[in-house]
Amino acid sequence: MYTLPKIERFNQNVLSKYNIYNSVFITLPFDSIDNTGVLLPLFTEVCESGFKKQETPKEIMEQFSDKYLDDKSEQNQISLMFRFIQYIERQIVLFDAVEDAAFPVVNNMEGRGSLRDIKEKADAKGKKEELISFLESFNVRTVLTAHPTQFYPGSVLGIINDLTDAIRDNKLLKIKHLLAQLGKTPFIKNEKPNPFDEAVSLIWYLENVFYHTSGDMVQYLQKNIFKDIEIQNALIKLGFWPGGDRDGNPFVTTDITLNVADRLRTSILKCYYIEMRALKRKLTFFNVDVLVAELEHKLYRSVFYSQGEIYITLEEFKTQLNKIKTIIVEQHQSLYLDDLNALLIKVNLFGFHFATLDIRQNSRIHNDVFKDIFDFYQKSESAVFPANYYELSETEKFEVLANAKGNLNSADFDNEITRSTIESIQAIKTIQDQNGEEGANRYIISNNESALNVMETFAMIRLTDWEQPTVDVIPLFESVDDLMSAHIVMEQLYTNPMYAAHLENREMKQTIMLGFSDGTKDGGYLMANWSIFKAKEALTEISRKYGIKVIFFDGRGGPPARGGGKTHKFYASLGPTIENNEIQITVQGQTISSNFGTLDSCRYNLENLLSAGVTNQVFSKNKNELSIKEKEVMDKLADLGYKKYLSFKNHPKFIPYLEQMSTLKYYAKTNIGSRPSKRSQSAQLDFADLRAIPFVGSWSQLKQNVPGFFGVGAALKHFEDTDQWDSVQDLYDNSLFFKTLLENSMMSLAKSFFPLTAYMKKDPEFGEFWQIIYDEFLETKRLLLKIADHTELMENYADGKASIQIRERIVLPLLTIQQYALLRINELNKAAVPDEALIKVYEKIVMRSLFGNTNASRNSA
């Protein structure tokens, strides 16, 4: 029997099932939503036909009211809009659950990019030994971040999980009960979560998804490629930012940092305890049962009666497990050995830390903190810093910093930021004592602009009585200018004797973080991606020159504009000029739940990332290298795109448009996360302080997706107009990097819908600005279709395109309601006496619709 094409599998297992279960949902007798289920499909039709006729959201709403509502009062319309929002929110959850349930059917879990595929390719190409050597040193590190774009409260996440299982098993009665429960469960958090709340939410994914998937993957490799020889290398590592990421988040305190680390340790010990308890039922043999019972008891006490006390060390745990293993092999015919090995593998992966808690702070904050520390030492007449430190040259400052020693006490400082910064360094030590070094051994400097930023941070760490820190200082380069000079910064560090000595203690490894999100916000889509590519090449070259193993940590978001999209293809496309011994990426918001939310999707995406590394380093080694001519073409494209984006960003209406016509300011008012929407507390919007998530998310809410395409059309058009099209066509045909770049831009275009905001072209203030965006959209779409030889966007990803289309149809009424509410707010604000109460009601509509729109897109922020 032939396997159906992917799109047919999608239609059968996703589209058809969604339509069936949605019809069940429509018929459920909810008191609070009356006839909403009947009216919503009618409103959807009015929206679709209205936008085809170029009607405004206000005209669409009025037309619907005239046709279908007996009571056309504003209060009744508002009530209906809220009911529509509630209903659509739940439709999105239903579609998510259906799509998640069908994931292993729609996607070939054993096909290209799977572990099985890796093994069979290695066997066929005679590269098994090379593959083993690679897997002994390669790592994939997924870092779950604190960025607040996952809007579902825990109760709804639980329903989604149960609903997915019920749909997978076709249990209609259970589905009906869960849909009824969904209809009655609040979707909105009444209070803003603190960073610990965010951590607890994300630890659910560690316990229920990553723990099992990671262990299963490594066990497969150990059995089928390593032939049961233990893999010593932790192939899959987990990182964690909630509770440790202080950049722009004043709510992250030292207590929260330590509490999150405690929770991570307790969570992994709980996972071990559950697995140990299951083993106890199997390992009932002589000389084994007593050892198993002893381990189970110590884990139980450490989890449930610990109050921070651990009744077993990691080394003791490993030693006892290996002792049990030896007895099983030598005395009991290796019975249940696979089960024991499964636990040993997880202990090797996760230790007592589960995930590494990264500490992050902004260089601008560090500048102030360091000045405070300098002033403190001057007042105490200490010789740590000379009085003229700030008048010294950079080289002379390095000399001072290299010899700085001290024992700072946070209590000696009045400034809260200084105190918390010193405490965060001391917290790293505490966490290492309790969870092991992997518990917290990375300090990330956001907005890193110079080698001095790193040296001063490193000096601050050493001044806390930590002369040889077991911590990696990781500079994060974000702006286009900083990316271009990153290799110069790193050479200054590599050639500094003190820092070089530190790297020797850290196995000659240097992790460098590169920010896609802020790079795109700063320089546009093409320039950001190409700047990061070139920065990686230059950093690789300079690191190899000094014998340093450079590791790149990519700050990626969900959408293409923030480094998302087909991420694994980017890693597979990197040539030999870019170090790729580890893949480290941030995973955030809805991308956590959509890409790693179930065992199947987590396995699929982790295997694809691992496969990307194998493809690049084993199967396509020394391939994918761009020629000098191809790099010249990319340089030109990036420069043209940058100029176009820069002129757009510098347009006098750019900031006013975002403030007045988008949902930007509403991100700060939602209870979706602990982090403020911008770094500074000033009332005036400063573009430099604006965070990437609300920036990209606001364009997504407008269905304009500017950061994912603006400048691409202008760059390609230059080559078309100057009869140089063949050069970009050849680049597309021959470079997986460039092809992936443009395919991801196509995804941004596919998620755009300009009829929604077409009314803005008549706006006296913003009409011309809207037209600039639309013209670039049309040009980019035309030229991307031309270069791909397609008639429709994403036609080579039929299932992905179909998923987007269904999701966009579900939220079309929501988008219409949001735009209508924004229009009403503007009208009410222009009144002689604005109705403040009514304005607040419409603002609530905007915020509520913002949740659903973001969740439906799955990678919009």
Coordinates of N, CA, C and O in Angstrom, one line a residue, residues 533-599:
F533 N 25.9 35.6 9.2 CA 26.6 34.6 8.5 C 28.1 35.0 8.4 O 29.0 34.3 8.7
K534 N 28.3 36.3 8.0 CA 29.7 36.8 7.8 C 30.4 36.9 9.2 O 31.6 36.7 9.3
A535 N 29.6 37.3 10.2 CA 30.2 37.4 11.6 C 30.7 36.0 12.0 O 31.8 35.8 12.6
K536 N 29.9 35.0 11.7 CA 30.3 33.6 12.1 C 31.5 33.2 11.3 O 32.4 32.5 11.9
E537 N 31.6 33.5 10.0 CA 32.8 33.2 9.3 C 34.1 33.9 9.9 O 35.1 33.3 10.1
A538 N 33.9 35.2 10.2 CA 35.1 35.9 10.7 C 35.4 35.5 12.1 O 36.6 35.3 12.4
L539 N 34.5 35.1 12.9 CA 34.7 34.6 14.3 C 35.3 33.2 14.2 O 36.2 32.9 15.1
T540 N 34.9 32.4 13.3 CA 35.5 31.1 13.1 C 37.0 31.2 12.8 O 37.8 30.5 13.3
E541 N 37.2 32.1 11.8 CA 38.6 32.3 11.3 C 39.5 32.7 12.5 O 40.6 32.2 12.7
I542 N 39.1 33.8 13.2 CA 39.9 34.3 14.3 C 40.1 33.3 15.4 O 41.1 33.2 16.0
S543 N 39.0 32.6 15.7 CA 39.1 31.6 16.8 C 40.0 30.4 16.4 O 40.8 30.0 17.3
R544 N 40.0 30.0 15.2 CA 40.9 28.9 14.7 C 42.3 29.4 14.8 O 43.2 28.6 15.1
K545 N 42.5 30.6 14.5 CA 43.9 31.2 14.5 C 44.5 31.1 15.9 O 45.7 30.8 16.0
Y546 N 43.7 31.2 16.9 CA 44.2 31.2 18.3 C 43.9 29.9 19.0 O 44.1 29.8 20.2
G547 N 43.5 28.9 18.2 CA 43.3 27.5 18.8 C 42.1 27.5 19.7 O 42.0 26.6 20.6
I548 N 41.1 28.3 19.5 CA 39.9 28.4 20.3 C 38.8 27.6 19.5 O 38.6 27.9 18.4
K549 N 38.0 26.8 20.3 CA 36.8 26.2 19.7 C 35.7 27.1 19.9 O 35.2 27.2 21.1
V550 N 35.3 27.8 18.9 CA 34.2 28.7 19.0 C 32.8 28.0 18.9 O 32.7 27.1 18.1
I551 N 31.9 28.3 19.8 CA 30.5 27.8 19.7 C 29.5 28.9 19.6 O 29.6 29.9 20.3
F552 N 28.7 28.8 18.6 CA 27.7 29.8 18.3 C 26.4 29.5 18.9 O 25.8 28.4 18.8
F553 N 25.9 30.5 19.7 CA 24.6 30.4 20.3 C 23.7 31.4 19.6 O 23.9 32.6 19.7
D554 N 22.7 30.9 18.9 CA 21.8 31.7 18.1 C 20.5 32.1 18.9 O 19.8 31.2 19.3
G555 N 20.3 33.4 19.0 CA 19.1 33.9 19.7 C 18.0 34.0 18.6 O 17.9 35.0 17.9
R556 N 17.3 32.9 18.5 CA 16.2 32.9 17.4 C 14.9 32.9 18.1 O 14.6 32.3 19.1
G557 N 13.9 33.6 17.4 CA 12.5 33.5 17.8 C 11.8 32.6 16.9 O 12.3 31.7 16.2
G558 N 10.4 32.7 16.9 CA 9.6 31.8 16.1 C 9.5 32.1 14.7 O 9.7 31.3 13.8
P559 N 9.2 33.4 14.3 CA 9.0 33.7 12.9 C 10.3 33.9 12.1 O 11.4 34.1 12.8
P560 N 10.3 33.8 10.8 CA 11.5 34.1 10.0 C 12.2 35.4 10.3 O 13.4 35.5 10.3
A561 N 11.4 36.4 10.7 CA 11.9 37.7 11.0 C 12.8 37.7 12.2 O 13.7 38.6 12.4
R562 N 12.7 36.6 13.0 CA 13.5 36.5 14.2 C 14.4 35.3 14.2 O 14.8 34.7 15.2
G563 N 14.7 34.8 13.0 CA 15.6 33.7 12.8 C 14.9 32.3 12.9 O 15.6 31.3 12.9
G564 N 13.6 32.3 12.8 CA 12.8 31.1 12.9 C 12.6 30.5 11.5 O 13.4 30.6 10.6
G565 N 11.5 29.9 11.3 CA 11.2 29.2 10.0 C 11.8 27.8 10.0 O 11.9 27.1 11.0
K566 N 12.4 27.5 8.8 CA 13.0 26.2 8.7 C 14.5 26.3 9.2 O 15.5 26.3 8.5
T567 N 14.5 26.3 10.6 CA 15.8 26.5 11.2 C 16.9 25.4 10.9 O 18.0 25.8 10.7
H568 N 16.5 24.2 10.9 CA 17.4 23.1 10.7 C 18.1 23.2 9.3 O 19.2 22.8 9.1
K569 N 17.4 23.8 8.3 CA 18.0 24.0 7.0 C 19.2 25.0 7.0 O 20.1 24.8 6.3
F570 N 19.1 26.0 7.9 CA 20.2 26.9 8.0 C 21.4 26.2 8.5 O 22.5 26.4 8.0
Y571 N 21.3 25.4 9.5 CA 22.4 24.7 10.1 C 23.0 23.7 9.1 O 24.2 23.5 9.0
A572 N 22.1 23.0 8.3 CA 22.6 22.1 7.3 C 23.4 22.8 6.1 O 24.2 22.2 5.5
S573 N 23.1 24.1 6.0 CA 23.6 24.8 4.8 C 25.0 25.5 5.1 O 25.6 26.0 4.2
L574 N 25.4 25.4 6.4 CA 26.7 26.1 6.7 C 27.9 25.3 6.2 O 27.9 24.1 6.3
G575 N 28.8 26.0 5.5 CA 29.9 25.4 4.9 C 31.1 25.3 5.9 O 30.9 25.5 7.1
P576 N 32.2 24.8 5.4 CA 33.4 24.6 6.3 C 34.0 25.8 6.9 O 34.8 25.7 7.8
T577 N 33.6 27.0 6.4 CA 34.2 28.2 6.9 C 33.5 28.7 8.2 O 33.9 29.7 8.8
I578 N 32.4 28.0 8.6 CA 31.7 28.3 9.9 C 31.8 27.1 10.8 O 31.4 26.0 10.4
E579 N 32.3 27.3 12.0 CA 32.3 26.3 13.0 C 30.9 25.8 13.4 O 30.0 26.6 13.6
N580 N 30.7 24.5 13.5 CA 29.4 24.0 13.7 C 29.4 22.7 14.6 O 28.7 21.8 14.3
N581 N 30.3 22.8 15.6 CA 30.4 21.6 16.5 C 29.3 21.5 17.5 O 29.1 20.5 18.1
E582 N 28.6 22.6 17.6 CA 27.4 22.5 18.5 C 26.3 23.4 17.9 O 26.6 24.4 17.2
I583 N 25.1 23.0 18.1 CA 23.9 23.9 17.7 C 23.2 24.3 19.0 O 22.8 23.5 19.7
Q584 N 23.3 25.6 19.2 CA 22.6 26.2 20.4 C 21.6 27.2 19.9 O 22.0 28.2 19.2
I585 N 20.4 27.0 20.3 CA 19.3 28.0 19.9 C 18.4 28.3 21.1 O 18.2 27.4 21.9
T586 N 17.8 29.5 21.0 CA 16.7 29.8 22.0 C 15.4 29.3 21.4 O 15.2 29.4 20.2
V587 N 14.6 28.9 22.2 CA 13.2 28.4 21.8 C 12.3 29.2 22.8 O 12.4 29.2 24.0
Q588 N 11.2 29.8 22.2 CA 10.4 30.7 23.0 C 9.0 30.7 22.6 O 8.6 30.4 21.5
G589 N 8.1 31.2 23.5 CA 6.7 31.5 23.2 C 6.0 30.3 22.7 O 6.2 29.1 23.1
Q590 N 5.2 30.5 21.6 CA 4.4 29.5 21.0 C 5.3 28.4 20.3 O 4.9 27.3 20.0
T591 N 6.6 28.8 20.0 CA 7.5 27.9 19.3 C 7.8 26.7 20.2 O 8.0 25.6 19.8
I592 N 7.8 26.9 21.5 CA 8.0 25.8 22.5 C 6.9 24.8 22.4 O 7.1 23.6 22.2
S593 N 5.6 25.3 22.4 CA 4.5 24.4 22.4 C 4.3 23.8 21.0 O 3.9 22.6 20.9
S594 N 4.5 24.6 19.9 CA 4.3 24.1 18.6 C 5.4 23.1 18.1 O 5.1 22.1 17.4
N595 N 6.6 23.4 18.4 CA 7.7 22.6 17.9 C 8.2 21.5 18.9 O 8.8 20.5 18.5
F596 N 8.0 21.8 20.2 CA 8.5 20.8 21.2 C 7.4 20.5 22.2 O 7.7 20.0 23.3
G597 N 6.1 20.7 21.9 CA 5.1 20.5 22.9 C 4.6 19.1 23.1 O 4.0 18.8 24.1
T598 N 4.9 18.2 22.1 CA 4.5 16.8 22.2 C 5.7 15.9 22.0 O 6.7 16.4 21.5
L599 N 5.6 14.7 22.4 CA 6.7 13.8 22.2 C 7.1 13.6 20.8 O 8.3 13.6 20.4

